[in-house]
Short mmCIF file of C-alpha atoms and ligand atoms in Angstrom, two decimals:
data_model
loop_
_atom_site.label_atom_id
_atom_site.label_comp_id
_atom_site.label_asym_id
_atom_site.label_seq_id
_atom_site.Cartn_x
_atom_site.Cartn_y
_atom_site.Cartn_z
CA UNK A 1 -26.41 18.67 -10.33
CA UNK A 2 -24.59 21.99 -10.75
CA UNK A 3 -22.65 21.31 -7.56
CA UNK A 4 -21.94 17.68 -8.44
CA UNK A 5 -20.80 18.62 -11.91
CA UNK A 6 -18.52 21.40 -10.68
CA UNK A 7 -15.08 19.84 -10.84
CA UNK A 8 -13.77 22.35 -8.32
CA UNK A 9 -16.12 20.72 -5.85
CA UNK A 10 -16.17 17.05 -6.76
CA UNK A 11 -13.31 15.14 -8.32
CA UNK A 12 -15.37 12.04 -9.07
CA UNK A 13 -18.89 10.71 -8.59
CA UNK A 14 -20.40 7.38 -7.52
CA UNK A 15 -23.73 6.30 -8.97
CA UNK A 16 -25.11 5.41 -5.54
CA UNK A 17 -27.30 2.47 -6.52
CA UNK A 18 -27.05 2.39 -10.31
CA UNK A 19 -24.26 -0.14 -10.69
CA UNK A 20 -25.51 -2.70 -8.18
CA UNK A 21 -26.48 -6.18 -9.36
CA UNK A 22 -30.23 -5.55 -9.05
CA UNK A 23 -29.84 -2.52 -11.32
CA UNK A 24 -27.37 -3.95 -13.85
CA UNK A 25 -28.55 -7.56 -14.28
CA UNK A 26 -32.12 -7.70 -12.92
CA UNK A 27 -32.76 -10.90 -14.80
CA UNK A 28 -30.16 -13.40 -15.86
CA UNK A 29 -28.19 -12.36 -18.92
CA UNK A 30 -30.16 -9.15 -19.36
CA UNK A 31 -28.01 -6.13 -18.61
CA UNK A 32 -29.13 -2.54 -18.03
CA UNK A 33 -27.00 0.52 -17.46
CA UNK A 34 -29.63 3.25 -17.48
CA UNK A 35 -29.06 4.18 -13.82
CA UNK A 36 -25.28 3.77 -13.81
CA UNK A 37 -24.70 5.75 -16.94
CA UNK A 38 -25.95 9.05 -15.55
CA UNK A 39 -22.56 10.17 -14.24
CA UNK A 40 -19.37 10.43 -16.24
CA UNK A 41 -16.46 10.31 -13.74
CA UNK A 42 -16.67 7.28 -11.62
CA UNK A 43 -15.70 5.52 -8.49
CA UNK A 44 -17.54 2.34 -9.37
CA UNK A 45 -19.66 0.44 -6.84
CA UNK A 46 -20.25 -2.53 -6.53
CA UNK A 47 -20.10 -6.06 -7.98
CA UNK A 48 -20.20 -8.83 -5.41
CA UNK A 49 -22.34 -7.93 -2.39
CA UNK A 50 -24.83 -9.90 -0.35
CA UNK A 51 -27.42 -7.06 -0.61
CA UNK A 52 -29.38 -5.59 -3.53
CA UNK A 53 -29.18 -8.84 -5.40
CA UNK A 54 -32.02 -9.77 -7.72
CA UNK A 55 -33.99 -12.77 -6.52
CA UNK A 56 -32.68 -14.98 -9.34
CA UNK A 57 -29.22 -14.72 -7.76
CA UNK A 58 -30.36 -14.74 -4.15
CA UNK A 59 -32.53 -17.78 -4.36
CA UNK A 60 -31.03 -19.70 -7.25
CA UNK A 61 -29.79 -23.18 -6.49
CA UNK A 62 -26.16 -23.01 -7.37
CA UNK A 63 -23.22 -25.33 -7.68
CA UNK A 64 -19.75 -23.85 -7.47
CA UNK A 65 -19.42 -24.20 -11.17
CA UNK A 66 -22.72 -22.52 -12.09
CA UNK A 67 -22.27 -19.67 -9.59
CA UNK A 68 -18.68 -19.06 -10.72
CA UNK A 69 -19.93 -18.73 -14.23
CA UNK A 70 -22.68 -16.31 -13.17
CA UNK A 71 -20.16 -14.18 -11.21
CA UNK A 72 -17.76 -14.11 -14.13
CA UNK A 73 -20.43 -13.23 -16.63
CA UNK A 74 -21.76 -10.47 -14.40
CA UNK A 75 -18.35 -8.93 -13.74
CA UNK A 76 -17.20 -9.19 -17.33
CA UNK A 77 -20.35 -7.49 -18.65
CA UNK A 78 -20.70 -4.73 -16.06
CA UNK A 79 -17.00 -3.86 -15.84
CA UNK A 80 -16.71 -4.27 -19.60
CA UNK A 81 -19.45 -1.65 -20.02
CA UNK A 82 -17.49 0.87 -17.92
CA UNK A 83 -13.96 0.13 -19.17
CA UNK A 84 -11.83 3.26 -18.98
CA UNK A 85 -14.37 5.20 -16.89
CA UNK A 86 -13.67 3.93 -13.40
CA UNK A 87 -10.78 5.06 -11.22
CA UNK A 88 -11.64 2.10 -9.01
CA UNK A 89 -14.21 -0.69 -8.72
CA UNK A 90 -15.56 -2.05 -5.44
CA UNK A 91 -15.30 -5.66 -6.55
CA UNK A 92 -16.35 -7.10 -3.25
CA UNK A 93 -18.43 -5.27 -0.66
CA UNK A 94 -19.14 -6.04 3.00
CA UNK A 95 -17.91 -9.63 3.12
CA UNK A 96 -17.23 -9.41 6.82
CA UNK A 97 -19.99 -9.43 9.44
CA UNK A 98 -20.21 -6.85 12.20
CA UNK A 99 -18.76 -9.27 14.77
CA UNK A 100 -15.75 -10.05 12.59
CA UNK A 101 -16.95 -13.41 11.27
CA UNK A 102 -17.36 -14.00 7.57
CA UNK A 103 -20.71 -12.63 6.45
CA UNK A 104 -23.33 -15.12 5.35
CA UNK A 105 -24.22 -14.73 1.69
CA UNK A 106 -25.05 -16.87 -1.32
CA UNK A 107 -21.41 -16.42 -2.34
CA UNK A 108 -19.95 -17.44 1.01
CA UNK A 109 -22.32 -20.39 1.37
CA UNK A 110 -21.28 -21.70 -2.01
CA UNK A 111 -17.53 -21.07 -1.99
CA UNK A 112 -16.39 -20.11 1.48
CA UNK A 113 -13.92 -17.31 0.92
CA UNK A 114 -13.10 -18.71 -2.51
CA UNK A 115 -15.54 -16.28 -4.18
CA UNK A 116 -13.11 -13.48 -3.42
CA UNK A 117 -10.28 -14.70 -5.64
CA UNK A 118 -12.79 -15.67 -8.35
CA UNK A 119 -14.21 -12.15 -8.31
CA UNK A 120 -10.91 -10.26 -8.21
CA UNK A 121 -9.47 -12.42 -11.01
CA UNK A 122 -12.59 -11.75 -13.05
CA UNK A 123 -12.18 -8.01 -12.34
CA UNK A 124 -8.67 -7.94 -13.64
CA UNK A 125 -9.66 -9.75 -16.77
CA UNK A 126 -12.56 -7.38 -17.43
CA UNK A 127 -10.57 -4.15 -16.89
CA UNK A 128 -6.84 -4.47 -16.26
CA UNK A 129 -6.45 -0.75 -15.69
CA UNK A 130 -8.88 0.00 -12.93
CA UNK A 131 -8.08 -0.39 -9.23
CA UNK A 132 -9.77 -3.42 -7.69
CA UNK A 133 -11.07 -2.73 -4.18
CA UNK A 134 -12.48 -4.50 -1.19
CA UNK A 135 -14.97 -2.11 0.51
CA UNK A 136 -16.55 -2.29 3.96
CA UNK A 137 -17.85 -0.27 6.94
CA UNK A 138 -16.74 -0.28 10.57
CA UNK A 139 -13.13 -0.75 9.57
CA UNK A 140 -12.37 2.61 11.14
CA UNK A 141 -11.71 1.36 14.63
CA UNK A 142 -9.26 -1.44 15.28
CA UNK A 143 -11.05 -4.58 16.33
CA UNK A 144 -12.41 -7.88 15.08
CA UNK A 145 -13.78 -6.47 11.84
CA UNK A 146 -10.60 -4.83 10.49
CA UNK A 147 -8.68 -7.88 11.72
CA UNK A 148 -10.82 -10.04 9.43
CA UNK A 149 -10.53 -7.57 6.57
CA UNK A 150 -6.75 -7.74 6.84
CA UNK A 151 -7.07 -11.52 6.61
CA UNK A 152 -9.32 -11.07 3.55
CA UNK A 153 -6.69 -9.06 1.73
CA UNK A 154 -4.09 -11.69 2.61
CA UNK A 155 -6.36 -14.51 1.40
CA UNK A 156 -6.76 -12.82 -1.99
CA UNK A 157 -3.05 -12.12 -2.23
CA UNK A 158 -2.09 -15.68 -1.26
CA UNK A 159 -4.46 -17.00 -3.92
CA UNK A 160 -2.42 -15.01 -6.46
CA UNK A 161 -5.37 -12.78 -7.29
CA UNK A 162 -5.04 -9.01 -7.75
CA UNK A 163 -6.28 -6.57 -5.08
CA UNK A 164 -5.31 -2.90 -5.23
CA UNK A 165 -7.21 -1.18 -2.50
CA UNK A 166 -9.40 -1.28 0.59
CA UNK A 167 -12.28 1.18 0.95
CA UNK A 168 -13.19 2.42 4.38
CA UNK A 169 -16.85 3.35 4.00
CA UNK A 170 -16.77 5.50 7.15
CA UNK A 171 -20.45 5.90 8.02
CA UNK A 172 -19.81 7.72 11.26
CA UNK A 173 -21.63 9.54 14.07
CA UNK A 174 -20.99 13.14 15.16
CA UNK A 175 -18.94 13.13 18.40
CA UNK A 176 -17.98 9.46 18.08
CA UNK A 177 -15.56 9.50 15.17
CA UNK A 178 -12.12 7.91 15.58
CA UNK A 179 -9.29 10.21 16.51
CA UNK A 180 -6.96 11.34 13.73
CA UNK A 181 -4.17 9.10 15.04
CA UNK A 182 -6.27 5.98 15.64
CA UNK A 183 -7.77 6.17 12.14
CA UNK A 184 -4.29 6.73 10.70
CA UNK A 185 -3.10 3.61 12.56
CA UNK A 186 -5.79 1.36 11.11
CA UNK A 187 -5.43 2.79 7.60
CA UNK A 188 -1.71 1.93 7.81
CA UNK A 189 -2.44 -1.68 8.74
CA UNK A 190 -3.76 -2.03 5.16
CA UNK A 191 -1.18 0.03 3.32
CA UNK A 192 1.41 -2.20 5.03
CA UNK A 193 -0.06 -5.07 3.01
CA UNK A 194 0.78 -3.23 -0.22
CA UNK A 195 -2.69 -1.96 -1.08
CA UNK A 196 -3.95 1.60 -1.23
CA UNK A 197 -6.79 2.82 0.97
CA UNK A 198 -9.52 5.45 0.61
CA UNK A 199 -12.55 6.71 2.53
CA UNK A 200 -15.26 5.69 0.15
CA UNK A 201 -18.65 6.53 1.67
CA UNK A 202 -17.97 9.13 4.31
CA UNK A 203 -20.91 10.62 6.16
CA UNK A 204 -21.11 11.80 9.75
CA UNK A 205 -24.66 11.82 11.04
CA UNK A 206 -26.19 13.68 13.96
CA UNK A 207 -27.93 11.26 16.31
CA UNK A 208 -30.76 13.70 16.91
CA UNK A 209 -32.07 16.68 14.97
CA UNK A 210 -32.07 19.58 14.67
CA UNK A 211 -28.34 19.92 15.20
CA UNK A 212 -27.20 22.76 17.45
CA UNK A 213 -24.56 25.21 16.33
CA UNK A 214 -22.04 23.46 18.50
CA UNK A 215 -22.98 20.06 17.06
CA UNK A 216 -22.42 21.49 13.58
CA UNK A 217 -18.98 22.68 14.64
CA UNK A 218 -18.21 19.27 16.09
CA UNK A 219 -19.33 17.71 12.82
CA UNK A 220 -16.95 19.98 10.94
CA UNK A 221 -14.09 19.03 13.19
CA UNK A 222 -14.96 15.33 12.79
CA UNK A 223 -14.92 15.64 8.98
CA UNK A 224 -11.62 17.51 9.14
CA UNK A 225 -10.10 14.78 11.29
CA UNK A 226 -11.10 12.01 8.90
CA UNK A 227 -9.75 13.86 5.87
CA UNK A 228 -6.59 14.69 7.80
CA UNK A 229 -6.09 11.02 8.68
CA UNK A 230 -6.21 10.15 5.02
CA UNK A 231 -3.78 12.93 4.17
CA UNK A 232 -1.44 11.62 6.89
CA UNK A 233 -1.17 8.22 5.22
CA UNK A 234 0.97 7.68 2.16
CA UNK A 235 -1.27 5.44 0.12
CA UNK A 236 -4.60 6.93 1.22
CA UNK A 237 -5.73 8.23 -2.13
CA UNK A 238 -9.05 10.00 -1.61
CA UNK A 239 -12.19 10.77 0.32
CA UNK A 240 -15.67 10.26 -1.14
CA UNK A 241 -18.78 11.47 0.63
CA UNK A 242 -21.89 9.26 0.34
CA UNK A 243 -24.16 12.11 -0.73
CA UNK A 244 -23.41 15.78 -0.29
CA UNK A 245 -26.60 17.64 0.66
CA UNK A 246 -28.76 16.99 3.70
CA UNK A 247 -31.70 17.30 1.37
CA UNK A 248 -31.19 13.81 -0.03
CA UNK A 249 -29.80 11.04 2.09
CA UNK A 250 -30.01 7.34 2.85
CA UNK A 251 -29.41 8.08 6.51
CA UNK A 252 -32.89 8.95 7.94
CA UNK A 253 -34.42 5.94 6.24
CA UNK A 254 -31.97 3.64 8.01
CA UNK A 255 -31.43 5.51 11.26
CA UNK A 256 -34.72 7.00 12.31
CA UNK A 257 -34.37 10.48 13.81
CA UNK A 258 -30.71 10.77 12.75
CA UNK A 259 -29.36 12.64 9.75
CA UNK A 260 -27.87 15.86 8.37
CA UNK A 261 -24.71 13.88 7.80
CA UNK A 262 -23.25 15.86 4.92
CA UNK A 263 -21.37 18.98 3.94
CA UNK A 264 -24.15 21.07 2.39
CA UNK A 265 -27.41 21.80 4.17
CA UNK A 266 -30.89 21.21 2.76
CA UNK A 267 -30.83 24.59 1.01
CA UNK A 268 -27.51 23.78 -0.65
CA UNK A 269 -25.63 26.12 1.67
CA UNK A 270 -22.11 25.16 2.72
CA UNK A 271 -21.95 23.85 6.29
CA UNK A 272 -19.03 24.12 8.74
CA UNK A 273 -18.10 20.62 7.61
CA UNK A 274 -17.50 21.93 4.04
CA UNK A 275 -15.33 24.75 5.35
CA UNK A 276 -13.32 22.42 7.59
CA UNK A 277 -12.63 19.99 4.77
CA UNK A 278 -11.79 22.79 2.37
CA UNK A 279 -9.35 24.24 4.84
CA UNK A 280 -7.63 20.95 5.47
CA UNK A 281 -7.20 20.34 1.74
CA UNK A 282 -6.04 23.92 1.14
CA UNK A 283 -3.48 23.54 3.91
CA UNK A 284 -2.15 20.37 2.35
CA UNK A 285 -2.09 21.89 -1.12
CA UNK A 286 -0.04 24.92 -0.02
CA UNK A 287 2.33 22.99 2.20
CA UNK A 288 5.81 22.95 0.72
CA UNK A 289 7.32 19.48 0.26
CA UNK A 290 9.86 19.26 3.06
CA UNK A 291 10.88 15.75 4.05
CA UNK A 292 10.88 12.39 2.31
CA UNK A 293 8.04 11.25 4.58
CA UNK A 294 5.75 13.98 3.28
CA UNK A 295 6.57 13.23 -0.35
CA UNK A 296 3.98 11.75 -2.66
CA UNK A 297 3.27 8.09 -1.94
CA UNK A 298 5.31 5.76 -4.02
CA UNK A 299 2.52 3.51 -5.17
CA UNK A 300 -0.34 5.92 -5.56
CA UNK A 301 -1.19 9.52 -6.29
CA UNK A 302 -3.48 11.80 -4.39
CA UNK A 303 -6.03 12.19 -7.14
CA UNK A 304 -9.41 11.09 -6.07
CA UNK A 305 -10.79 13.41 -3.44
CA UNK A 306 -14.45 13.87 -4.13
CA UNK A 307 -14.08 17.30 -2.64
CA UNK A 308 -11.22 19.10 -4.32
CA UNK A 309 -9.50 22.09 -2.80
CA UNK A 310 -11.07 25.22 -4.08
CA UNK A 311 -11.02 28.84 -3.07
CA UNK A 312 -11.02 28.86 0.68
CA UNK A 313 -14.25 29.79 2.37
CA UNK A 314 -14.36 33.35 3.51
CA UNK A 315 -14.10 33.64 7.23
CA UNK A 316 -16.04 36.07 9.33
CA UNK A 317 -13.24 36.63 11.80
CA UNK A 318 -9.51 36.40 11.44
CA UNK A 319 -6.86 37.03 14.02
CA UNK A 320 -3.21 37.78 13.42
CA UNK A 321 -0.55 35.67 15.08
CA UNK A 322 2.58 37.27 16.46
CA UNK A 323 5.92 35.94 15.25
CA UNK A 324 8.16 35.13 18.18
CA UNK A 325 11.40 33.77 16.82
CA UNK A 326 12.23 34.54 13.20
CA UNK A 327 14.17 31.69 11.69
CA UNK A 328 15.74 30.71 8.39
CA UNK A 329 12.58 28.85 7.25
CA UNK A 330 10.25 31.82 6.97
CA UNK A 331 6.98 31.38 5.15
CA UNK A 332 6.42 33.46 2.06
CA UNK A 333 3.31 35.32 0.89
CA UNK A 334 0.22 32.98 0.60
CA UNK A 335 1.86 30.04 2.31
CA UNK A 336 0.55 28.26 5.40
CA UNK A 337 2.02 29.44 8.70
CA UNK A 338 0.08 27.52 11.33
CA UNK A 339 -2.88 25.31 12.18
CA UNK A 340 -3.52 21.98 13.83
CA UNK A 341 -1.01 19.37 12.75
CA UNK A 342 1.06 21.89 10.76
CA UNK A 343 4.76 21.10 10.94
CA UNK A 344 6.07 23.65 8.43
CA UNK A 345 7.31 27.20 9.01
CA UNK A 346 5.64 29.15 11.77
CA UNK A 347 7.51 32.39 11.12
CA UNK A 348 7.05 34.51 8.05
CA UNK A 349 8.61 37.10 5.83
CA UNK A 350 8.03 40.76 6.30
CA UNK A 351 5.81 42.58 5.43
CA UNK A 352 3.27 39.74 5.64
CA UNK A 353 1.31 38.68 8.69
CA UNK A 354 0.09 35.21 9.72
CA UNK A 355 -3.68 35.27 9.82
CA UNK A 356 -5.73 32.56 11.52
CA UNK A 357 -8.44 31.31 9.24
CA UNK A 358 -9.61 28.52 11.51
CA UNK A 359 -8.13 25.85 13.82
CA UNK A 360 -6.70 24.01 10.82
CA UNK A 361 -5.24 26.77 8.75
CA UNK A 362 -3.35 30.02 9.16
CA UNK A 363 -2.06 31.80 6.09
CA UNK A 364 0.72 34.26 5.37
CA UNK A 365 -1.12 37.30 3.96
O1 9MR B 1 -27.19 4.73 -0.30
C1 9MR B 1 -27.76 3.48 -0.63
C2 9MR B 1 -29.25 3.48 -0.38
O2 9MR B 1 -29.93 4.36 -1.27
C3 9MR B 1 -29.78 2.07 -0.53
O3 9MR B 1 -31.15 2.05 -0.15
C4 9MR B 1 -29.00 1.12 0.34
C5 9MR B 1 -29.49 -0.28 0.21
O4 9MR B 1 -28.74 -1.17 0.95
O5 9MR B 1 -27.64 1.18 -0.02
C6 9MR B 1 -27.09 2.41 0.22
O6 9MR B 1 -25.72 2.44 -0.01
C7 9MR B 1 -24.95 1.55 0.81
C8 9MR B 1 -23.74 1.15 -0.01
O7 9MR B 1 -24.16 0.61 -1.24
C9 9MR B 1 -22.85 0.21 0.75
N1 9MR B 1 -22.49 0.72 2.04
C10 9MR B 1 -23.58 1.17 2.86
C11 9MR B 1 -24.44 2.20 2.08
C12 9MR B 1 -25.48 2.78 2.99
O8 9MR B 1 -26.41 1.82 3.39
#
């Protein structure tokens, strides 16, 4: 809790299961917020999902009219309870099946895709100031699933209903994560529709345990790539990890033998993945604004990283780069002077030297 509540570490928190329908309205018309209320700064999750529904919703016999009323009552009560506390709400979750077809659910069976506009309209009515999101996994690689999710956003927009964002859950596997550029490409397919995007449930699991030192390094590089992809996209507003310590995780229960998918180990020590993410964020934070393309996104602000830049992790080794061609754009004391993807100054002012912290970050010290 000390780590979660440290705002230099986490910019916002998701109550993992506490806001789901089976927690908030376990029986019809009877609302409970005891699990959701335990955290104060929220990315809110989730309202309309085929899973973790109480049986009265799952096996009720609904007409369009009765189910619409149940959806609207649920959304208005739950969002109403959290008004002003949620940066964003995952209004609809996982409405697309793994093969790219629409996912079967009580909502889809009753309305076809019509439940989406009903839900997003209800969301706007309940809290006009939160961001209304569609959230799903396996959107991270172009293919049938993101194709359908693009269609989903367009369906909601064409219906005249509000949709502000698309959440990429990003439950990934060490060594098989998308490249920085391919993830950037798919994120941009959605921002091109006028919505913001975010990584909302990032974890990168080892397929087998214990992880070797080199697997931990790979995991760190994989995390850094995902965060970098988000930073590369104007309109990608944040990265949320779906748990932070390997001590507690949904992963081993679902993927037997796999795990250690997070940024702190079981003893609450920082892993290479923490250091990699911290370095990427520090590099971005110290990068001077140079061109229009690197300016703040016009529609959104970079505010919602779960892991905020903090003091950079100490490094055990550091090497000093040699300046080859001094130019007009020399970096000043403390600024970044190199690292993967760095496009700013790579020469520096005397008497400072450019010290390599890691592959992602060199600093003028
Ligand atoms: O982390 C959640 C886990 O504790 C629950 O048992 C599980 C039940 O489906 O849901 C997990 O969270 C899921 C999230 O709500 C939606 N995206 C996938 C997450 C991992 O399964």
